[in-house]
Coordinates of C-alpha atoms and ligand atoms in Angstrom, one line a residue:
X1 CA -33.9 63.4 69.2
X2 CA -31.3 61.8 71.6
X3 CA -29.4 58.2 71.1
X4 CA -30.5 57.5 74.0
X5 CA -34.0 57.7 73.1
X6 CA -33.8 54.6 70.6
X7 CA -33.5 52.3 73.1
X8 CA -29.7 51.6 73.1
X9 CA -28.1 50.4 76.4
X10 CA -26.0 52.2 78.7
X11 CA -22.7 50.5 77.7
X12 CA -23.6 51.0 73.9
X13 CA -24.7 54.8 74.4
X14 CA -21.4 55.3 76.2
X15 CA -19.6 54.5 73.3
X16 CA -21.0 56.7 71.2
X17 CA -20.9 59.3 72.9
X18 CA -17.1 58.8 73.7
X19 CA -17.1 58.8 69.7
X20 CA -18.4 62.1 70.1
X21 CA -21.6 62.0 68.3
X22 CA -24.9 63.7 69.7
X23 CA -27.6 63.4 67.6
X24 CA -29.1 60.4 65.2
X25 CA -29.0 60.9 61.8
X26 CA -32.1 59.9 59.7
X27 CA -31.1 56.9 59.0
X28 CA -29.9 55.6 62.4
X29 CA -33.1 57.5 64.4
X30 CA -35.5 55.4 61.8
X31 CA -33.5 52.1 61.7
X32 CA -32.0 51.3 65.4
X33 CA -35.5 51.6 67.3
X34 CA -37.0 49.1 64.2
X35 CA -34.0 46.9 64.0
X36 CA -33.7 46.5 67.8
X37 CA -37.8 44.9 67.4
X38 CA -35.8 42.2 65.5
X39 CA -37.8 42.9 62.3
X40 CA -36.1 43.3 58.9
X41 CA -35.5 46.1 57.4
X42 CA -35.1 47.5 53.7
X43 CA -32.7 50.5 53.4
X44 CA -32.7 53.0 51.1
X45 CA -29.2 55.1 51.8
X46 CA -26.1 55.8 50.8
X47 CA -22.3 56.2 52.4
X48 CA -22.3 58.9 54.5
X49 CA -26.0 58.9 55.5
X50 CA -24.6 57.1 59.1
X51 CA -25.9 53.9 57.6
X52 CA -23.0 51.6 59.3
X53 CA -24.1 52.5 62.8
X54 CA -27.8 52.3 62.2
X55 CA -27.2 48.7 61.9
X56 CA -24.1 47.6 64.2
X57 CA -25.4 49.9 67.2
X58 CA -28.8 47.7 67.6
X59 CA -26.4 44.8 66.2
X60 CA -24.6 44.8 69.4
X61 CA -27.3 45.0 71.7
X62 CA -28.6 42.2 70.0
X63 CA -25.8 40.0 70.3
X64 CA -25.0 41.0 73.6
X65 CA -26.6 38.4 75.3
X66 CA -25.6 34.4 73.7
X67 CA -22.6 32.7 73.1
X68 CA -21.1 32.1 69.8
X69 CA -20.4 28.3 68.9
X70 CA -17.1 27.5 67.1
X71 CA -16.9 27.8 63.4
X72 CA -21.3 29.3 63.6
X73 CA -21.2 32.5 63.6
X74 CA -24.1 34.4 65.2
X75 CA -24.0 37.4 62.5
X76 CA -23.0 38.2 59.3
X77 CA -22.4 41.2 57.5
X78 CA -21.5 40.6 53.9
X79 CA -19.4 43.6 52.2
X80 CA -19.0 44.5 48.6
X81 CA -15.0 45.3 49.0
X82 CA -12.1 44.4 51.2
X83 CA -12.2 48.0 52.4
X84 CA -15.4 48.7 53.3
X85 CA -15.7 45.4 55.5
X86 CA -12.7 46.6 57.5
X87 CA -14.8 49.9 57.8
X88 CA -17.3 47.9 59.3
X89 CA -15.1 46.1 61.9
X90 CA -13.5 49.4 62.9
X91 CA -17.3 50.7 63.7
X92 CA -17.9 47.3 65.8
X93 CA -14.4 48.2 67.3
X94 CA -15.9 51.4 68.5
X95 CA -19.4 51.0 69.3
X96 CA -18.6 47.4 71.2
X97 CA -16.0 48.4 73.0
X98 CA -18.1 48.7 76.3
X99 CA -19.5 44.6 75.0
X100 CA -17.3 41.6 74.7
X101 CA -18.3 40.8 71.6
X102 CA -16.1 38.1 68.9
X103 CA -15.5 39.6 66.0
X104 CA -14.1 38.2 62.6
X105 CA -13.1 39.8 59.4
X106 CA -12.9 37.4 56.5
X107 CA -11.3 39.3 53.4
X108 CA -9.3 37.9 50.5
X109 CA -5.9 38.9 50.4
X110 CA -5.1 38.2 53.8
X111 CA -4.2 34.8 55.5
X112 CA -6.5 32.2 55.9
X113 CA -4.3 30.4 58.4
X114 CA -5.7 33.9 61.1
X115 CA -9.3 33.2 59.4
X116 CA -9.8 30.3 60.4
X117 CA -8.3 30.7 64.3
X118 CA -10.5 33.3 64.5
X119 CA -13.5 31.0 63.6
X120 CA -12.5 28.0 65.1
X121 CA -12.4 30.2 68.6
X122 CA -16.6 31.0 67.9
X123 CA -17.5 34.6 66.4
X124 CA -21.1 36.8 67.3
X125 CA -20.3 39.1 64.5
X126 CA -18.1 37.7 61.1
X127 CA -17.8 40.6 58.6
X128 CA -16.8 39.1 54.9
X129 CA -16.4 39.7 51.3
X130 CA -18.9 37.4 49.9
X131 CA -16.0 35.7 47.7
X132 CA -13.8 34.7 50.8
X133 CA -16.5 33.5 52.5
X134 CA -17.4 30.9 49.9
X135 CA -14.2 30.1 50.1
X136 CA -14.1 28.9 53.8
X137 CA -17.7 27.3 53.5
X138 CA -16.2 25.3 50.9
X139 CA -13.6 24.6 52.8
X140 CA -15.9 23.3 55.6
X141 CA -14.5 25.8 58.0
X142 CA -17.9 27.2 58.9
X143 CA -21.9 26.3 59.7
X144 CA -23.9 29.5 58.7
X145 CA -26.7 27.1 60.3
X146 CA -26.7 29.8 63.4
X147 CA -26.4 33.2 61.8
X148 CA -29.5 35.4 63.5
X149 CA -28.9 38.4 61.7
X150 CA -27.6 39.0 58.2
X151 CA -26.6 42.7 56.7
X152 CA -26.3 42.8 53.3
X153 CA -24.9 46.2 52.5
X154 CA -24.3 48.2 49.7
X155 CA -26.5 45.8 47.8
X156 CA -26.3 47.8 44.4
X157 CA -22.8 47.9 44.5
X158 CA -22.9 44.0 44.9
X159 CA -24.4 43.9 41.6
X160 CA -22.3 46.5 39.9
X161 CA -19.2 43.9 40.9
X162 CA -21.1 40.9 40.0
X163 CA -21.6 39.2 43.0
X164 CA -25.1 38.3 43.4
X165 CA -25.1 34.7 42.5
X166 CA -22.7 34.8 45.5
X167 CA -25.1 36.4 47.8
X168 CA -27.9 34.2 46.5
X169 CA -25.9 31.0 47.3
X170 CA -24.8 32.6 50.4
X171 CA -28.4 33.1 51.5
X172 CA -29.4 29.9 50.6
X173 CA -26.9 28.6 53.3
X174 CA -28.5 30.1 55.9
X175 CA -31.3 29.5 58.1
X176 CA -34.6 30.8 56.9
X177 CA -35.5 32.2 60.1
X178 CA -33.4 35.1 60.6
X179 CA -33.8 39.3 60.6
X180 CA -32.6 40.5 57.5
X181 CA -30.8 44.3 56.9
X182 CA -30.5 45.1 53.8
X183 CA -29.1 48.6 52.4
X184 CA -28.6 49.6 49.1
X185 CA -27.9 53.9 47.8
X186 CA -30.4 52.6 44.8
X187 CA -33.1 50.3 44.1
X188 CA -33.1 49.0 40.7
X189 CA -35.9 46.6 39.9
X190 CA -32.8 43.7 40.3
X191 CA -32.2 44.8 44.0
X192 CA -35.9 44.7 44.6
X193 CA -36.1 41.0 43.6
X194 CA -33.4 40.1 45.9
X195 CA -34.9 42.2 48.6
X196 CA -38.7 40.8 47.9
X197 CA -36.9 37.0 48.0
X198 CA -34.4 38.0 51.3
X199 CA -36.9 40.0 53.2
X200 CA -40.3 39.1 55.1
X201 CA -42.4 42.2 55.6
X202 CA -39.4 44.5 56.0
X203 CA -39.7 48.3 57.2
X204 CA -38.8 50.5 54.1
X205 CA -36.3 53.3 55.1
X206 CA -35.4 55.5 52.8
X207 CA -33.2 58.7 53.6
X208 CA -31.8 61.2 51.6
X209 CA -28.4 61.5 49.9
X210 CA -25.8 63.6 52.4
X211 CA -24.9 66.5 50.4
X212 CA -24.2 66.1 47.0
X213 CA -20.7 66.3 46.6
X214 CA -21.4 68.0 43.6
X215 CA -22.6 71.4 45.8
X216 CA -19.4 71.1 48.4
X217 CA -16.7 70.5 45.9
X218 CA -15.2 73.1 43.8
X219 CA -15.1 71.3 40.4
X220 CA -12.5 72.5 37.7
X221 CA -11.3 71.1 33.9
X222 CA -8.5 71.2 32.5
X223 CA -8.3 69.9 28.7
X224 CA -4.9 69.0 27.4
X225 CA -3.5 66.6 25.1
X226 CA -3.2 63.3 26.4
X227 CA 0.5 63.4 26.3
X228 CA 0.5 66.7 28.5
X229 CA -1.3 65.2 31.3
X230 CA 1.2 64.5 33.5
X231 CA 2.8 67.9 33.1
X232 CA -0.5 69.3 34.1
X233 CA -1.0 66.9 37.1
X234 CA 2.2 68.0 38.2
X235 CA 1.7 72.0 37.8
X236 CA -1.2 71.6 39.5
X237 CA 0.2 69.6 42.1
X238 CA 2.5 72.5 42.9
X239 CA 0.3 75.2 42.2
X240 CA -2.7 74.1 44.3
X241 CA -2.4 74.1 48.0
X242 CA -2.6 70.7 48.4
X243 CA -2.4 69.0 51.5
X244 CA -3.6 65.5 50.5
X245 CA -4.8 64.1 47.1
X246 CA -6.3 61.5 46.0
X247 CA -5.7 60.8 42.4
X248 CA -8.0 58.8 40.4
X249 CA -7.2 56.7 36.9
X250 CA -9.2 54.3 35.6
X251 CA -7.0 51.5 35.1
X252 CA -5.2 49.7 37.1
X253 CA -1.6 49.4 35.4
X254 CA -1.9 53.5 34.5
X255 CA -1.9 54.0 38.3
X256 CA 1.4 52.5 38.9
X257 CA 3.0 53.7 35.8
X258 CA 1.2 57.4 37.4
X259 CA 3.0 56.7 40.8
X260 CA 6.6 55.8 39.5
X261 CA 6.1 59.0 37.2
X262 CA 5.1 61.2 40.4
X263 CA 8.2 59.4 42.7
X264 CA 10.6 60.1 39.9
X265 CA 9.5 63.8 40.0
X266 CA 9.9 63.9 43.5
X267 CA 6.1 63.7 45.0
X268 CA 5.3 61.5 47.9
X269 CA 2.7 59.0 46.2
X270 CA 1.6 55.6 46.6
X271 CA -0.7 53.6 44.8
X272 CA -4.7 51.9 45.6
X273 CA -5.9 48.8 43.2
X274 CA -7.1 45.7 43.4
X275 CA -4.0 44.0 42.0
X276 CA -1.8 44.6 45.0
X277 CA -1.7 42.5 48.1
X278 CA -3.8 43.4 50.7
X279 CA -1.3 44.2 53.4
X280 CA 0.2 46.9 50.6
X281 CA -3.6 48.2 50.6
X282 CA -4.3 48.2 54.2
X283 CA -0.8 49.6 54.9
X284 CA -0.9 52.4 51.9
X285 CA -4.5 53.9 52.9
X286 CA -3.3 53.8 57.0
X287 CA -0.4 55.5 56.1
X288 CA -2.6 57.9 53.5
X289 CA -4.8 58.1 57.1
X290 CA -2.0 59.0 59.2
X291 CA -1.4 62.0 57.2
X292 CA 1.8 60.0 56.1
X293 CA 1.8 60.0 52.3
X294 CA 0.5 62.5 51.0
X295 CA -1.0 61.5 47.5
X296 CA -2.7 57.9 46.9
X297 CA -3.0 57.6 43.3
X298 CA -6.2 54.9 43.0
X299 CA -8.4 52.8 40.8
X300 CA -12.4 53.9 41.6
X301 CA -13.1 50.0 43.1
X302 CA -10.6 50.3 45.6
X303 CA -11.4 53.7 46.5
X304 CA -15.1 53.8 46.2
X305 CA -16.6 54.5 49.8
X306 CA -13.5 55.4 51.7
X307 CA -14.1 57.6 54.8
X308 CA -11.3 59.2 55.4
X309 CA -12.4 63.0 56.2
X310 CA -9.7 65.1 55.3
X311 CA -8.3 64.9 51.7
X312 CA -8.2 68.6 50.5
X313 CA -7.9 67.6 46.5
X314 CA -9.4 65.1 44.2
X315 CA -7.3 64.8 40.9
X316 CA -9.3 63.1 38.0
X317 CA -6.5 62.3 35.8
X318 CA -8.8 60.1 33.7
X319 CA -12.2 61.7 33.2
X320 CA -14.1 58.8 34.5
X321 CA -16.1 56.5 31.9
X322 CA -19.7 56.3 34.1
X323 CA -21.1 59.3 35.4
X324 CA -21.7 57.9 38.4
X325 CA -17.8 57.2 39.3
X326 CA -17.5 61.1 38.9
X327 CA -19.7 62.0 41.9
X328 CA -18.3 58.9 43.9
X329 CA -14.4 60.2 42.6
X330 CA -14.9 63.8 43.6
X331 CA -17.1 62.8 47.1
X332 CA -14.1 61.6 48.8
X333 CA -12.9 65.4 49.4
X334 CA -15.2 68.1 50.7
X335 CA -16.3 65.6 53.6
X336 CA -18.0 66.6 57.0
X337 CA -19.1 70.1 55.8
X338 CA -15.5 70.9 54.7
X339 CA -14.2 72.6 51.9
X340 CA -13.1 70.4 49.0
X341 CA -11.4 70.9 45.4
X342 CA -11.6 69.1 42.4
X343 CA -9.5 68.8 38.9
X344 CA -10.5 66.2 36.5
X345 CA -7.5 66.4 33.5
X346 CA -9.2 65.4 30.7
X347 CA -8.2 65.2 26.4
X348 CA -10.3 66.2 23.3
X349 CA -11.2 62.0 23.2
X350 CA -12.8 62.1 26.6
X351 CA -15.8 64.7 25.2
X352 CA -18.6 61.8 25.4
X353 CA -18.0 60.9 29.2
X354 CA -17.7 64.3 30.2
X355 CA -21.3 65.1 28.1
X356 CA -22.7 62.5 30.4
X357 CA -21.3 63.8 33.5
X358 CA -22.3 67.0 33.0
X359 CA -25.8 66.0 32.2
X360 CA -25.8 64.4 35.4
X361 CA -24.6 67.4 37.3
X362 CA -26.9 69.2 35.3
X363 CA -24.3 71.7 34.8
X364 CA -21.2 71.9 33.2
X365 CA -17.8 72.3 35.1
X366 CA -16.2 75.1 35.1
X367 CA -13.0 75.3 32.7
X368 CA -9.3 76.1 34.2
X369 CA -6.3 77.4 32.6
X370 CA -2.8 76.2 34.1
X371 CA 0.0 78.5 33.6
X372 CA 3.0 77.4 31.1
X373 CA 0.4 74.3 29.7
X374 CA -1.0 74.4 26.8
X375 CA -5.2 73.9 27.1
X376 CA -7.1 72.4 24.0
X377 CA -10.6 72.9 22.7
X378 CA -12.7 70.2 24.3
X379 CA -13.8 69.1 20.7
X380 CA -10.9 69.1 18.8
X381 CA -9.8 66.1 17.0
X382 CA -6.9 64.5 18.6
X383 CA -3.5 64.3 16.5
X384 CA -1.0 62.1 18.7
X385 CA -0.1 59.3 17.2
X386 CA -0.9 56.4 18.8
X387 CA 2.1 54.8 21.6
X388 CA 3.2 51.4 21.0
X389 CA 1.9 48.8 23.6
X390 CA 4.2 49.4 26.5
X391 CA 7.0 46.7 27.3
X392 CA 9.4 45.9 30.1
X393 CA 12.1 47.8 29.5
X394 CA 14.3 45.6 31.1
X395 CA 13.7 41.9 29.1
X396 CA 11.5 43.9 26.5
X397 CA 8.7 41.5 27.7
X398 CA 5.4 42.0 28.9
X399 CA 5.0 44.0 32.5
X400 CA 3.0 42.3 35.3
X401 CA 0.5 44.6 35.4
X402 CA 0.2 44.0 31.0
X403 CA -0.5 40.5 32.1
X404 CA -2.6 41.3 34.7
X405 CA -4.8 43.3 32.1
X406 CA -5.4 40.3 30.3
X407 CA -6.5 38.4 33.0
X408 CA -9.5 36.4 31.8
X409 CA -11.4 35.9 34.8
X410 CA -14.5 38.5 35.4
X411 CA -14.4 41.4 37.4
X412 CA -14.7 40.6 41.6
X413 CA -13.0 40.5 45.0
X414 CA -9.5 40.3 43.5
X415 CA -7.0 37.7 45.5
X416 CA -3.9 37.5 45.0
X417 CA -2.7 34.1 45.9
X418 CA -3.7 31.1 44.5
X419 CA -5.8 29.5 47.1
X420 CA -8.3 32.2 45.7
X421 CA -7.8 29.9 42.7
X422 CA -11.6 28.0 43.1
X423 CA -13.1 31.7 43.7
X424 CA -11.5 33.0 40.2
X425 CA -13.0 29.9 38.3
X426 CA -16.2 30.6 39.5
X427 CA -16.8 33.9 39.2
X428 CA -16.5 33.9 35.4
X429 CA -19.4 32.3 35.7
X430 CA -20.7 34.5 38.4
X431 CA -20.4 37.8 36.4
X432 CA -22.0 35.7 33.3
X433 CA -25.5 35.3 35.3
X434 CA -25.0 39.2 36.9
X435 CA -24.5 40.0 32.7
X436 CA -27.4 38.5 31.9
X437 CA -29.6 39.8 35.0
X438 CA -28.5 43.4 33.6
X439 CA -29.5 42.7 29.8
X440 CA -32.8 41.8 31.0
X441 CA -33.5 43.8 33.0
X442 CA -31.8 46.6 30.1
X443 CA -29.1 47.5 31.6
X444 CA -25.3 46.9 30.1
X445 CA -23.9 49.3 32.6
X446 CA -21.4 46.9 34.6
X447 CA -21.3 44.2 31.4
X448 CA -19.5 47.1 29.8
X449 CA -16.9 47.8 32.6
X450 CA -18.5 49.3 35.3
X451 CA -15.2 50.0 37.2
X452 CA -13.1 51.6 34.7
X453 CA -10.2 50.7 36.9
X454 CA -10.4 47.1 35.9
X455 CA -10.0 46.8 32.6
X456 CA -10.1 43.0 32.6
X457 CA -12.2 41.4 29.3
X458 CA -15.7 39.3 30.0
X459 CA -17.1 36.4 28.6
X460 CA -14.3 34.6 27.7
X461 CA -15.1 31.7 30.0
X462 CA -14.0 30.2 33.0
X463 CA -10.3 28.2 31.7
X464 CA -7.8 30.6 34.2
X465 CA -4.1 29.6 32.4
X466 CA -2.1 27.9 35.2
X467 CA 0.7 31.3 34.4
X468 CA -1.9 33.6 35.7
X469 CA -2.8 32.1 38.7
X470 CA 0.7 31.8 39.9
X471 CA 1.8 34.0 42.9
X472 CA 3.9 37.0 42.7
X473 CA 6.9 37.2 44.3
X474 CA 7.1 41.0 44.7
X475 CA 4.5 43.4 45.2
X476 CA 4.0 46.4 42.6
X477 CA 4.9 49.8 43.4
Ligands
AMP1 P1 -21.4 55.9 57.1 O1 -22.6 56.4 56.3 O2 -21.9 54.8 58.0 O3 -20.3 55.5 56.2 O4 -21.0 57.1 58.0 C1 -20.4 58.3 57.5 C2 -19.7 59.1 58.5 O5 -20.5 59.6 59.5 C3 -18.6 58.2 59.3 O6 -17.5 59.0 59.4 C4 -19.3 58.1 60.7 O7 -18.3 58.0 61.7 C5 -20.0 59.4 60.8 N1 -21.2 59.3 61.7 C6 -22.1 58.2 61.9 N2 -23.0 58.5 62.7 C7 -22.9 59.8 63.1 C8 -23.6 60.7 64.0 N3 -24.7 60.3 64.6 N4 -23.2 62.0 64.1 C9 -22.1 62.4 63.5 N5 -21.3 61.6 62.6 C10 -21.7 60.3 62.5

């Protein structure tokens, strides 16, 4: 089958094929023909499946005819992360760049000065977070009285992050006649309520999994003691051919104590979390992109999804706490039928994750010995002594990012200024009523820290002290 077979315009097909792609995949030759009908649809895919384009290809033919109104936009496409929605307006770049189509991208982190203008002026297509966008409603600075078509995307991933009260409130604001897209890489029984309650007599898609990273990535171990992992990042670092990297830890502040530690020794790293400003993200991963820094060292939220095609090397310096993050972790290398390698560093401690990883492999992963460092048994008790709780060693006071840690607002978008400050109080609550959806449904998988790069407490209410919510003069490195 041809794109041009689905029933996609001339200007539309000329932009794909200027992006150089022939054939549909599954997902795109089921959905665009079905979407394009305006009925709603119920997507079973993951990342990598083409999933974006089977939605903002018959997206754009849709909206091509129609004028947006100020501050109603005519679409929306709700995102679980700040990178994945700017993933989504780069695909409306490309595939709309033979429509004149208005296009906004409402993200926290970013100005909402350029939000606003940008709604004010009338959008088809608004792309958002679903945190920032509650923000802006509140605000009054939009009518989601005209949206025609909604996306949710990456619903399970949305739930994972707590933000289904959001999307609940968020679809309550819109107009009950609409065509609803809604994709999700699983469908737990709390997806299919929301899909049952958002959908009317969808088409069920369901495509399979691209490759599993797990059979394009060579996967190795290395088990040293926790104090040697460093060492070994390094040797390996040096050792490996590595052209790009992307190296995972699971929390936030051990990813910029990683990155000084990696500058000091002379590598060119940078870090990815969900603490830093988002013009330090955007900038970091273009210039990770642009072949122009050539490790990122990242938490798994703000890396989770990325498609950047050629990173030669995943590191695992933290053997990742959910099984799941493993296959996600290692996925971003051995991309678009190339070659990828993989080294997750783990210590005797990390035994019970890497039991449930390997079950979900259903094999185990292959042990490596580094030259000059010293491998332990993978059950052996571990001896270090505990270190004391890190301090500044400046004014022997806490760090920013020990502060951050302590944060006690639940796990979501993060913002960084304080405008976000209405967001922060509300999604304590928020994550409360996604808790409670998971216990009864029996499931404790986020409750417990589903992103093992935020290591941020829950349950401890919505009071935010006033300390916390104050902005940060300098960005962390
Ligand atoms: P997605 O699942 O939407 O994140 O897309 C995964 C990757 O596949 C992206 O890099 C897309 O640019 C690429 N892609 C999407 N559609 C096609 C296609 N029909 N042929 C080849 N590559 C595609």
């Amino acid at each position: 089958m041809t794109f041009s077979e689905l029933g996609l315009s001339e200007p539309v097909l000329r932009a794909v094929s200027e992006s150089g792609y022939t054939v549909p995949t599954p997902i795109q030759e089921q959905a665009i023909p079905v979407v394009l009908t305006g009925r709603d649809v119920l997507g079973c895919a993951q990342t990598g499946t083409g999933k974006t384009a089977s939605f903002t290809l018959p997206m754009i033919e849709i909206l091509s005819t129609g004028r947006a109104k100020a501050r109603m936009p005519r679409s929306l496409i709700l995102e679980p992360t700040r990178e994945l929605a700017a993933q989504v307006s780069e695909n409306f770049q490309k595939y709309g760049k033979n429509n004149k189509l208005s296009m906004a991208l409402l993200i926290g982190g970013e100005s909402f000065t350029d939000q606003e203008r940008a709604l004010d002026r009338g959008v088809d297509v608004l792309i958002a977070t679903p945190g920032r966008l509650i923000d802006l409603f509140e605000r009054g600075k939009i009518l989601l009285s005209d949206v025609k078509v909604l996306v949710i995307d990456e619903a399970d991933r949305m739930l994972d992050m707590g933000f289904i009260p959001d999307i609940e409130r968020i679809v309550g604001l819109l107009p009950p006649i609409r065509q609803t897209l809604f994709f999700s890489a699983t469908m737990p029984p709390e997806i299919r309520r929301l899909a049952d309650k958002f959908l009317m007599n969808p088409k069920e898609i369901s495509v399979a999994p691209p490759a599993s990273p797990a059979e394009t990535v060579a996967q190795h171990l290395v088990t040293v003691r926790p104090s040697a992992k460093r060492e070994a990042l390094r040797a390996l670092l040096r050792s490996e051919d590595v052209k790009n990297a992307i190296v995972f830890c699971n929390r936030k502040r051990d990813v910029d104590i990683l990155v000084k530690s990696l500058v000091r020794h002379g590598f060119d790293a940078a870090a990815l979390h969900g603490d830093m400003p988002q013009y330090k993200r955007t900038e970091t991963l273009e210039r990770f992109r642009n072949d122009e820094l050539r490790l990122l060292v990242a938490s798994d939220v703000a890396a989770r999804g990325l498609d950047i095609v050629n990173v030669s090397h995943v590191f695992n310096f933290d053997v990742p706490m959910h099984a799941e993050d493993y296959i996600h972790r290692i996925g971003r290398t051995g991309r678009a039928g190339r070659t990828g390698r993989s080294f997750t560093i783990a210590s005797p401690g990390d035994e019970r994750y890497l039991d449930s990883i390997r079950k979900m492999l259903g094999r185990d992963i292959p042990p490596y010995e580094i030259e000059g460092i010293e491998t332990v048994q993978a059950g052996e008790e571990e001896v270090e002594a505990p270190k004391p709780r890190r301090r500044s060693a400046r004014h022997g006071t806490e760090t920013q990012s020990d502060r951050r840690g302590r944060r006690p607002t639940a796990r979501r978008e993060p913002a960084a200024a304080p405008k976000a400050e209405p967001a922060r109080r509300r999604s304590a609550a928020s994550n409360g009523g996604a808790v409670a959806q998971a216990q009864a449904n029996g499931t404790t998988r986020h409750a417990n820290g589903r992103d093992s790069g935020d290591d941020t407490p829950f349950g401890l209410g919505d009071h935010v002290p006033a300390f916390l919510l104050r902005p940060i003069s300098k960005p962390l490195q």
